[in-house]
Each structure stands twice: as C-alpha cells, then as structure tokens.
XYZ file of C-alpha atoms in Angstrom:
567
model
C -10.327 -42.134 37.302
C -9.736 -43.309 33.677
C -7.551 -41.588 31.482
C -7.624 -42.391 27.369
C -4.303 -41.252 24.853
C -2.486 -37.896 26.094
C -3.832 -35.111 24.879
C -0.396 -32.536 23.332
C 0.598 -31.355 26.821
C 2.336 -27.554 27.028
C 4.807 -26.603 29.047
C 8.797 -25.752 28.775
C 10.355 -25.485 25.626
C 12.078 -29.543 24.614
C 15.554 -28.676 26.573
C 14.703 -26.493 29.670
C 14.114 -27.854 32.550
C 10.923 -29.263 33.874
C 8.128 -27.458 36.552
C 6.960 -29.402 39.422
C 2.611 -30.242 39.522
C 2.708 -31.638 42.583
C -0.858 -34.088 44.069
C -1.305 -34.630 47.382
C -3.708 -37.474 49.133
C -3.597 -39.936 51.982
C -5.051 -42.382 49.520
C -2.441 -44.499 48.022
C -5.122 -45.394 45.420
C -6.033 -42.070 44.967
C -2.976 -40.295 45.113
C -1.429 -42.855 42.261
C -4.595 -42.430 39.936
C -4.448 -38.638 40.380
C -0.005 -38.761 39.688
C -1.385 -40.781 36.486
C -2.862 -39.146 34.885
C -0.965 -35.888 35.048
C 2.013 -37.927 33.427
C -0.143 -38.764 31.554
C -0.518 -35.892 29.575
C 1.588 -33.318 31.181
C 4.523 -35.986 32.222
C 6.317 -35.003 28.790
C 6.885 -31.352 29.926
C 6.107 -30.816 33.605
C 7.733 -32.647 36.658
C 4.383 -34.545 38.141
C 5.144 -34.818 41.896
C 2.726 -36.620 44.063
C 3.311 -37.122 48.414
C 0.947 -39.051 50.536
C 0.173 -35.988 53.367
C 0.532 -32.750 54.128
C 3.861 -32.577 55.438
C 5.488 -34.971 53.280
C 4.685 -32.464 50.025
C 5.575 -29.459 52.266
C 9.235 -30.690 52.841
C 9.515 -31.499 49.246
C 8.332 -27.891 48.043
C 10.838 -27.035 50.540
C 13.639 -29.268 48.975
C 12.799 -27.366 45.795
C 12.516 -23.781 46.828
C 16.330 -24.633 48.071
C 17.064 -26.044 44.557
C 15.337 -22.967 42.907
C 13.065 -25.161 41.172
C 9.343 -23.720 40.033
C 6.055 -25.274 40.837
C 2.964 -24.650 38.571
C 0.035 -25.946 40.552
C -0.815 -27.243 44.040
C -3.102 -30.110 44.297
C -4.633 -30.990 47.230
C -7.469 -33.567 48.632
C -9.654 -31.549 51.457
C -10.157 -34.437 54.461
C -7.140 -36.064 54.850
C -5.447 -36.703 58.634
C -3.441 -34.571 60.614
C -3.075 -31.375 58.001
C -6.154 -31.339 55.354
C -5.837 -29.163 51.980
C -6.665 -26.228 53.477
C -4.329 -25.954 55.771
C -1.792 -27.705 53.312
C -2.513 -24.849 50.516
C -2.429 -22.071 53.435
C 1.049 -23.151 54.451
C 2.472 -24.262 50.622
C 1.920 -20.580 49.695
C 3.921 -19.299 51.812
C 6.453 -21.904 50.115
C 5.474 -21.058 46.458
C 3.136 -17.737 46.147
C 2.730 -18.043 42.897
C 1.589 -21.638 41.999
C -1.857 -21.782 40.792
C -3.743 -24.487 43.892
C -6.813 -26.519 43.268
C -8.741 -28.612 46.013
C -9.922 -31.905 45.286
C -12.737 -32.342 47.055
C -16.266 -34.559 47.396
C -19.879 -33.352 47.201
C -20.282 -33.139 50.587
C -16.701 -30.939 50.971
C -18.075 -27.803 48.862
C -19.072 -25.951 52.160
C -15.679 -26.427 53.008
C -14.314 -25.176 48.750
C -15.876 -22.248 49.465
C -13.896 -21.616 52.450
C -10.819 -22.512 51.160
C -11.515 -19.539 48.226
C -11.242 -17.227 50.566
C -8.490 -18.159 53.135
C -5.915 -19.365 50.622
C -7.382 -17.486 47.312
C -8.659 -20.949 46.077
C -8.607 -21.066 41.822
C -10.644 -23.882 41.470
C -12.069 -26.969 43.621
C -12.739 -29.601 41.859
C -15.026 -32.705 42.367
C -14.535 -35.869 42.866
C -14.539 -38.759 40.709
C -13.619 -37.366 37.882
C -14.714 -39.695 34.500
C -13.902 -38.888 31.798
C -11.045 -36.991 32.691
C -10.947 -35.213 29.106
C -14.218 -33.541 29.171
C -13.796 -33.257 33.658
C -9.957 -33.043 34.832
C -8.007 -32.386 31.770
C -9.963 -28.607 30.772
C -9.821 -27.691 34.125
C -5.509 -28.162 34.333
C -5.033 -27.167 30.748
C -6.407 -23.249 31.991
C -4.541 -23.288 35.236
C -1.161 -23.861 33.950
C -2.382 -21.197 30.900
C -2.936 -18.666 33.381
C -0.065 -19.568 35.683
C 2.144 -19.181 32.384
C 0.323 -15.584 31.970
C 1.302 -14.822 35.378
C 4.758 -13.348 36.557
C 6.481 -16.435 37.401
C 10.310 -15.743 35.855
C 12.361 -17.989 37.579
C 13.741 -17.362 40.727
C 17.735 -16.757 40.032
C 19.896 -19.306 41.374
C 22.986 -18.971 43.441
C 25.520 -21.465 43.136
C 27.642 -22.464 45.770
C 31.324 -24.903 45.495
C 32.375 -26.740 49.094
C 33.704 -29.130 50.067
C 32.187 -31.914 52.803
C 34.294 -30.957 56.384
C 34.768 -27.389 55.671
C 33.189 -25.414 59.056
C 33.485 -21.965 56.486
C 31.654 -23.748 53.733
C 28.892 -24.826 56.438
C 28.432 -21.148 57.410
C 27.427 -20.147 53.979
C 25.191 -22.371 53.284
C 23.723 -22.001 55.811
C 23.990 -17.624 56.018
C 21.618 -18.770 52.583
C 19.254 -20.809 53.982
C 18.876 -19.129 57.100
C 18.577 -15.866 54.616
C 15.788 -17.411 51.928
C 18.683 -16.905 49.593
C 17.614 -20.146 46.892
C 21.083 -22.016 46.050
C 21.934 -25.261 44.557
C 25.349 -26.169 46.827
C 28.021 -28.558 44.720
C 31.018 -30.878 46.199
C 34.495 -30.072 44.491
C 34.994 -33.352 43.470
C 31.625 -33.742 41.428
C 32.124 -33.641 37.824
C 29.515 -30.518 38.045
C 31.605 -28.665 40.981
C 34.724 -29.304 38.687
C 33.556 -27.604 36.263
C 32.285 -24.900 38.053
C 35.181 -24.340 40.125
C 37.112 -24.160 36.210
C 34.413 -22.298 34.215
C 35.296 -19.942 37.362
C 38.955 -20.008 36.621
C 39.245 -21.065 40.691
C 41.396 -24.475 42.266
C 39.810 -26.397 44.854
C 41.683 -24.827 47.651
C 40.114 -22.071 47.084
C 36.596 -22.830 48.718
C 33.858 -22.224 49.450
C 33.005 -20.509 45.924
C 30.148 -18.635 45.847
C 28.503 -17.900 41.579
C 25.377 -15.211 41.938
C 22.271 -15.729 39.499
C 23.977 -12.917 37.442
C 27.448 -14.918 36.907
C 29.550 -13.088 39.184
C 32.359 -15.135 41.259
C 32.999 -14.585 45.060
C 35.618 -16.873 46.623
C 36.099 -17.262 50.240
C 33.654 -14.920 50.518
C 32.868 -12.697 54.001
C 29.196 -12.670 54.629
C 28.899 -8.645 54.268
C 30.167 -9.736 50.744
C 27.673 -12.583 50.459
C 24.707 -10.051 51.475
C 25.847 -7.653 48.937
C 25.411 -9.613 46.388
C 22.428 -11.999 46.724
C 20.929 -8.763 47.201
C 20.138 -8.687 51.132
C 20.484 -4.576 52.272
C 23.430 -3.980 54.268
C 23.937 -0.124 54.352
C 20.019 2.008 55.759
C 19.174 4.396 53.928
C 19.032 7.433 56.549
C 21.127 8.858 59.134
C 18.624 9.372 61.685
C 15.874 7.232 62.600
C 12.885 7.136 65.154
C 13.965 3.740 66.112
C 16.679 1.118 65.439
C 16.095 -2.651 66.786
C 18.836 -4.438 66.784
C 18.333 -8.168 66.055
C 15.926 -10.402 63.935
C 14.746 -12.930 66.705
C 10.591 -12.999 67.431
C 11.231 -9.440 69.617
C 12.873 -7.980 67.259
C 10.884 -8.860 64.298
C 7.647 -7.780 66.846
C 9.136 -5.086 67.316
C 9.316 -4.003 63.968
C 6.450 -4.113 63.045
C 4.742 -2.579 65.557
C 6.913 0.142 64.729
C 6.607 0.434 61.237
C 2.877 0.262 61.209
C 2.825 2.853 64.249
C 4.097 5.519 61.996
C 7.931 5.126 63.340
C 11.101 6.016 61.259
C 12.446 2.300 61.479
C 15.418 0.167 60.601
C 16.375 -3.109 61.939
C 19.510 -4.428 62.770
C 21.367 -8.319 61.909
C 23.937 -9.553 62.543
C 23.322 -13.100 60.554
C 19.698 -13.465 59.473
C 16.396 -13.006 60.665
C 14.455 -14.813 62.662
C 17.222 -15.805 65.503
C 16.908 -19.424 67.183
C 13.756 -19.694 66.973
C 13.776 -19.258 62.464
C 15.985 -22.391 62.932
C 13.387 -24.393 64.349
C 11.745 -27.190 62.356
C 8.651 -26.650 63.995
C 7.031 -24.950 66.260
C 3.906 -26.224 67.100
C 2.252 -24.108 70.526
C 2.669 -21.478 68.692
C -0.955 -18.856 68.925
C -2.926 -19.212 65.446
C -1.098 -22.620 64.259
C -2.662 -25.343 65.270
C -0.814 -27.827 63.211
C 1.925 -25.755 63.833
C 4.518 -23.134 61.842
C 8.671 -24.180 60.806
C 10.719 -20.875 61.643
C 11.881 -20.482 58.558
C 8.194 -19.872 57.494
C 7.514 -17.456 60.656
C 10.433 -15.563 60.076
C 9.338 -14.925 56.296
C 5.331 -13.920 56.854
C 7.630 -11.800 59.540
C 9.712 -10.098 57.755
C 7.404 -9.443 54.871
C 4.844 -7.792 57.329
C 7.890 -5.160 58.807
C 8.486 -4.713 55.233
C 5.396 -3.540 53.526
C 4.498 -1.453 56.683
C 8.110 0.002 55.343
C 10.192 -1.106 58.649
C 14.264 -1.586 57.024
C 15.744 -4.266 57.230
C 20.056 -3.886 57.449
C 21.843 -7.935 57.451
C 24.795 -8.508 58.360
C 25.661 -5.472 60.221
C 27.302 -5.952 64.003
C 26.499 -3.815 66.550
C 29.115 -3.310 68.643
C 28.279 -0.208 71.282
C 25.612 1.801 71.827
C 26.374 6.026 72.565
C 24.163 8.589 74.308
C 24.481 11.820 72.165
C 22.395 14.440 73.768
C 18.905 13.546 72.874
C 20.337 10.818 70.032
C 21.011 7.394 70.515
C 23.682 5.733 68.575
C 24.786 2.481 68.008
C 28.026 1.681 66.604
C 29.292 -1.269 64.414
C 31.907 -3.492 64.580
C 33.350 -2.235 60.918
C 33.547 0.959 61.611
C 29.896 2.575 60.716
C 27.475 3.620 62.415
C 23.277 4.760 62.719
C 21.254 7.787 65.099
C 17.554 7.660 66.362
C 15.937 8.858 69.276
C 15.724 5.493 71.129
C 16.696 1.659 70.446
C 15.229 -1.903 71.564
C 17.437 -4.453 72.504
C 16.544 -8.104 70.926
C 19.898 -9.804 70.545
C 18.507 -12.909 71.723
C 21.250 -14.871 73.031
C 23.346 -18.148 71.539
C 23.931 -21.250 72.269
C 26.521 -22.656 74.684
C 29.633 -24.367 74.258
C 29.942 -27.980 75.019
C 33.279 -27.964 76.694
C 34.354 -31.689 76.178
C 37.425 -32.535 74.710
C 38.139 -32.554 70.504
C 34.554 -30.798 70.205
C 36.357 -27.224 69.744
C 38.733 -28.837 66.299
C 35.119 -30.535 64.916
C 33.466 -27.278 64.858
C 31.258 -27.140 61.437
C 32.799 -30.029 60.179
C 30.488 -32.775 62.737
C 29.374 -30.517 65.259
C 27.028 -27.943 64.999
C 25.411 -25.567 67.418
C 21.632 -25.290 66.262
C 19.526 -27.020 64.556
C 21.511 -26.089 60.765
C 18.993 -27.232 58.732
C 21.325 -26.915 55.534
C 22.878 -30.306 57.087
C 19.500 -32.307 56.660
C 20.547 -34.083 53.282
C 23.719 -35.109 54.316
C 22.599 -37.106 57.263
C 20.253 -39.177 54.682
C 21.321 -42.934 56.102
C 23.522 -41.257 59.013
C 23.532 -41.660 62.917
C 22.561 -38.257 64.502
C 23.351 -37.788 68.046
C 21.396 -34.235 70.287
C 22.864 -32.591 72.918
C 19.568 -31.133 74.689
C 17.049 -31.654 76.154
C 14.592 -28.681 75.903
C 11.795 -28.057 72.965
C 14.649 -26.483 70.161
C 16.129 -29.573 70.666
C 13.268 -31.700 70.665
C 12.067 -30.089 67.356
C 15.598 -30.858 66.302
C 14.625 -34.529 66.983
C 12.038 -34.707 65.075
C 12.565 -33.006 61.898
C 16.283 -35.057 61.201
C 14.420 -38.256 62.040
C 12.814 -37.679 58.907
C 16.476 -38.195 56.556
C 18.554 -39.940 59.602
C 19.027 -43.673 59.963
C 18.317 -42.706 63.838
C 18.508 -39.801 66.017
C 19.714 -40.396 69.783
C 19.155 -37.749 72.278
C 21.091 -37.068 75.168
C 19.705 -35.469 77.889
C 21.511 -35.140 81.273
C 19.055 -35.492 83.342
C 16.641 -37.922 84.251
C 14.210 -37.447 81.091
C 12.741 -34.576 79.120
C 9.406 -33.833 81.565
C 11.663 -31.548 83.295
C 12.483 -28.822 79.973
C 10.692 -29.771 77.513
C 6.415 -29.549 75.670
C 4.212 -32.500 76.911
C 3.002 -32.382 73.365
C 6.815 -32.896 71.997
C 7.301 -34.906 74.621
C 4.455 -37.161 73.336
C 5.624 -36.750 69.534
C 8.974 -38.266 69.996
C 7.783 -41.164 71.903
C 6.636 -42.025 68.886
C 8.507 -41.446 66.352
C 10.995 -45.149 66.229
C 14.309 -44.135 65.252
C 14.857 -41.782 67.707
C 15.694 -42.575 70.606
C 16.436 -40.773 74.683
C 19.441 -41.599 76.985
C 19.121 -39.628 79.942
C 21.260 -39.056 82.226
C 24.586 -38.791 79.391
C 26.339 -36.238 78.341
C 29.243 -36.301 75.667
C 33.061 -36.398 78.007
C 34.668 -36.560 73.981
C 34.701 -36.017 70.552
C 36.918 -38.091 68.199
C 38.225 -37.931 64.263
C 40.769 -36.866 61.808
C 39.770 -34.439 59.219
C 36.052 -34.162 60.698
C 34.323 -35.980 63.864
C 34.198 -39.711 63.500
C 33.358 -41.001 66.471
C 32.315 -39.242 70.558
C 33.386 -40.961 73.787
C 29.704 -41.349 76.002
C 28.956 -40.896 80.328
C 26.174 -42.083 81.875
C 26.418 -40.639 84.285
C 24.382 -42.918 87.036
C 26.817 -45.123 87.312
C 29.999 -43.270 85.475
C 30.805 -46.436 82.820
C 31.504 -44.777 79.647
C 31.345 -45.783 76.245
C 32.119 -44.789 72.605
C 29.961 -44.049 69.510
C 30.065 -43.649 65.967
C 29.102 -40.719 64.034
C 29.637 -38.085 62.353
C 26.734 -35.803 63.243
C 26.141 -33.631 66.400
C 23.969 -31.229 66.964
C 24.082 -29.079 70.317
C 21.241 -27.716 71.947
C 22.357 -26.274 75.553
C 21.727 -23.543 77.891
C 21.784 -19.908 76.482
C 24.352 -17.131 76.766
C 23.308 -13.508 76.391
C 26.258 -11.970 73.430
C 26.016 -8.434 76.230
C 29.398 -7.971 76.107
C 29.513 -4.694 74.011
C 27.183 -3.414 76.463
C 29.966 -3.217 79.249
C 30.191 0.196 80.482
C 26.796 1.228 79.003
C 23.573 -1.238 80.107
C 23.176 -2.710 83.391
C 23.517 -6.458 83.006
C 23.038 -9.633 85.396
C 25.697 -11.798 86.632
C 25.562 -13.898 83.539
C 25.131 -10.888 81.536
C 21.470 -10.710 80.933
C 19.915 -6.998 80.294
C 18.547 -5.750 83.537
C 15.432 -3.431 82.653
C 12.363 -1.653 84.859
C 11.497 -2.921 88.384
C 14.336 -5.321 87.873
C 17.047 -1.820 88.024
C 15.387 -0.687 91.280
C 17.822 -2.003 93.627
C 15.634 -1.555 97.162
C 13.501 1.072 95.714
C 16.374 3.120 94.689
C 17.116 4.148 90.836
C 20.011 3.132 88.818
C 23.203 5.141 88.840
C 23.697 7.615 86.939
C 19.959 7.819 85.860
C 19.003 11.204 85.355
C 14.636 11.325 84.951
C 12.829 12.582 86.939
C 10.430 8.603 87.022
C 11.234 5.487 87.029
C 12.614 3.014 84.732
C 9.597 1.843 82.228
C 8.690 -1.424 82.461
C 11.278 -2.697 79.659
C 13.600 -0.165 79.834
C 17.222 -0.729 80.318
C 19.461 1.733 82.621
C 20.026 4.092 79.756
C 16.514 6.530 79.046
C 15.531 5.389 75.583
C 17.703 2.531 75.292
C 14.924 -0.959 76.050
C 15.068 -4.216 76.038
C 12.723 -7.517 74.612
C 12.867 -10.699 74.745
C 15.462 -13.600 75.592
C 17.675 -11.015 76.110
C 16.343 -9.304 78.893
C 16.959 -10.409 82.813
C 14.447 -12.875 83.743
C 12.569 -12.543 80.343
C 10.144 -16.109 79.689
C 11.944 -18.157 77.159
C 9.131 -18.759 74.675
C 8.418 -17.079 70.749
C 4.921 -16.157 72.398
C 6.846 -14.230 74.813
C 9.140 -12.859 72.912
C 6.784 -10.997 70.213
C 4.990 -9.912 72.750
C 7.607 -8.156 74.621
C 8.775 -6.395 71.178
C 5.425 -5.255 70.390
C 5.173 -3.549 74.198
C 8.608 -2.127 74.329
C 7.177 -0.181 70.886
C 4.165 1.156 72.915
C 7.025 2.634 76.111
C 9.059 4.016 72.722
C 5.950 5.894 72.417
C 5.418 7.206 76.079
C 9.336 7.908 76.011
C 9.124 10.270 73.186
C 5.637 12.020 73.658
C 7.926 12.650 77.658
C 11.063 12.954 77.420
C-alpha cells in the first residue's frame, strides 16, 4: 500500500474531541500500513487506532465505550487466527452498533465477504492490496465516514465520577455504573481535573463520591436508587398488576423475562443492583452454546436485556425484594423501601452471592483492595500490580485471564491440590499458557494487612503449615455460593443452606409440603407457594451453569402458563 499527499480530511470541527477509526489486522506490517494510510488522510480530525488481534481490538473498544468515546469506522481483516474479521465485527456491533463496518479481504475471500453482509450487516468489503489508495481506498473511506456523519450518532452522554482511590463506596458506584452499561469517566479527587470538577460543583473532597450526570446534575454521595434515577434507569413499575414478576436479572431471570414477554405475559423484571448477576461480571464465557469464540458476561447480558425489552418486558432496578405474600389469587412482592407490586405469578431468580472470606483484617478492606467477584471496573487500576485471586472454579479462572492483560502478575490461591476438580478443562489449558498467571494449590489466605487499604496478605500452605507474607493491594475473592433468601423465611421451604426447594424436592416421603392447598403435586420448578416458581442458582440442587440457568428461566415460564390455565 502506498500513499500520496493527503487530501482534505472530513471530521469534527477543530477543537472538538476526535472520533475514532479502528483497524485490526494480525499481520503487523499490514496493520501499520493500513493505519499509516488512514493517518495521513484522516489523522488530523480522527483518532486512528490499530490492533493486531480481534481480542485486543475488542478490549480497546470496551475501554473507549467506558470513556464515552465515539467510533465512526471499523476495518477488520478477514483472515485472523482465534477470531476472524467477521467474528470481530459481530461482537463489535454490540459495543458500537452505529459504527460503519468494512471487511478487508483477499480475492479468494469474496464468499466470506458476502456471508458477512448477512451476518454483520457489512457496509463494504475492500480487496487487498489497494494501490493507489487515492483511487481504491480513500473514496470508500470518505463515503463511509460521510454516511456515518449523516446517521444518528449523537454522542453518548457521559457521566463523570470524582472518587478517591481507597473508598469502598467509590468502588461500588463505579461498579454500579459499569454493570448497568452507563458510560462514565472517573477522576481522582487529587488530580487537576478532579479538583476542577469538585470546585465547579461546590463540593469538598470529603464528600465523595461525587457524580456529575451528562446533563450537569450533581449527586453527592448518592444512593444506588438516586444514581439510577439520574442516569436513565427505570426504578418504578409502570403498572400495579402484572401476569409475571421475575425477581433477579441474572441469566435465569433474563431468560424468564424474554420468554414471558415474548409469549404475551405482562412481565416485569426486578433487579436489586444490575442485570447479569454473577455471570454479568464474567470477563469471558467460552462454553455457552452458540458462541464458539466466547462472549463476555456484559455482552451476553446486554443482548438479553435488549431482547427482553424488545418483547415488552419492563425492567426495574435498585429495588430490593424483601417479602412475598399470598393475597387471594394474587402474589405480592414487597420492597425494602416500602413499595410493593402484584401479579398472578412470581419467578424467583435471585441467584447467589459470593461467600465472605473469613480471615482477620479483610472485612475492613472490602472495597479498598478486597473485592468479591471480578469488579471489572478495577482492572485498569491493576496495571503493573501484583493481583491475587482466591478460588478455583470457572469464575476465578476467567477473572485471572482478564486481569493478566493488565497486571504485572496474577496469582491464583486454590485450597485444593489442583484446578481440575472445579474448573473446566479448556480454561485450565488457557491459564497454563499465560506466562504471568501462577497457580498456588493448597494455599489459603489467613490474614490481610494495611493502613487505609490492603497492602499485604499472610498465606498458609495447608500441606506444610508454612506461612509467608506477600505484598499486594488487590485481592479478588471467588469462593462458594450463598443464596440471599433470608427474606423468604416462613414463606418458601428451603434446604439447610438456604436454597429454595421446588417440585419433587418438596415431596418428602411422597407427601406434599405442609400448607399445600392444591389437589395436585407442585410443578417441577414450583416452590412450596403455589404460583411462585424458582429458577437458576438459587434453586436447591441446580446445575451452576449459565446455560442451565437460562433454560430453567424458560422452563419456569412454561410452568407459569400451566399454572394460569389450571388455577
């Protein structure tokens, strides 16, 4: 590829933030050449970004999305290993659906380009090489940029968050925004820009976090519900009565919402924090049907959320269910803030929470270096750091792989002798191939140390009893699953660990549960309260996998129909 003197560029006016053009090609020389040609003509008014793998490009797009940056054009080479150009563009559509998409192909790949037109709504495919670019390259790019400018690409409104590094609440706010797909940019209070924002808002550094919404509203130390209301999330139901209330928006709840709404049920989905549950925090799910190259929990969650909304389901966030009541034929869900909502049926899909790590010194550092779950919003802060991860199941492994892209080192602390007993084989092999991940079997955390944040850990080798201290400011914990079902005390029958019993599990010695008033046995996923069903990880004896949770959510809707027809 060659390039002559650059022609006048099109793009945003001088002084405005530059919009991105991203190119991805696994051949470094070709990647540099494409970026060079783009930069010579468009670099004055567009930010030219190049990547040498699909995954690297996706990571870049995620970071840009989080900052609220715009991307006008994506150029992807078709023949790339691990993730080809079509696969990349399909996943990039979830991040920047308005960006124009161009596939770079050789003459032998024209069939692939035709396929891409159907799979990713391709805007153009370019044959390599283009020489001269003035005739074969720039006219195409000019046209695509012109088409992008004519489309509705209103800049994504960006929220600003002023925080301090070691604050549990500041971490929670950033995590809340990230998990709810709200674009934001974070500033430390002692940075120049952070100080300027605080001064403009008339707030002191002792009142953090401060959230400044896209329309200029200043929220000082906001609650989750206040935050949700100001950034465009729905917090109140539109109606008083529904056919189906789904409590919990993890994979099971989202599956139930999609199938319930698509089958004509007036469906409302209630979520305490953010859609996706634990799966939504996963950096990569590679064994979910239909995604051979894997999908991030955030991507899967966002697709499911859009799908449920498309079919007419309502989604209510930051409402914490605290009781279920039977009121005649209605089922009432009460909220911790005093509100309530009624429906014919309820599906409990509240999932599970990570168990706390019982070791001296850790509780006080929760949110200040100690995190339960992946807390993906903390990944940029781990750059150049030594990260420790407790746990040996898939969630811990996925987090280790993700943080290995940022951290200097990632150490997995596993109580058992190996990962084999609790982790999928594909993930074990992946971890073995990453140089900066170390697995330490038979190791547990016995203490945490620090002043205002975590600064070190005491580790014990359970085989030898030997202890050692290690320096670290970041610990992520993935140990076991604890259901949040205390609010069902005296209502639904649960097992000794708090998981909700359903269907055949309720039939002790063939007898129906105490208080059961129907002349039939409980349906397969029906709890001890007729018309109240349970799906996903919160159900006793469930299979703790994303696919099974989604399947149970769909199955529960089928049983809801059966209940409504026969009650």
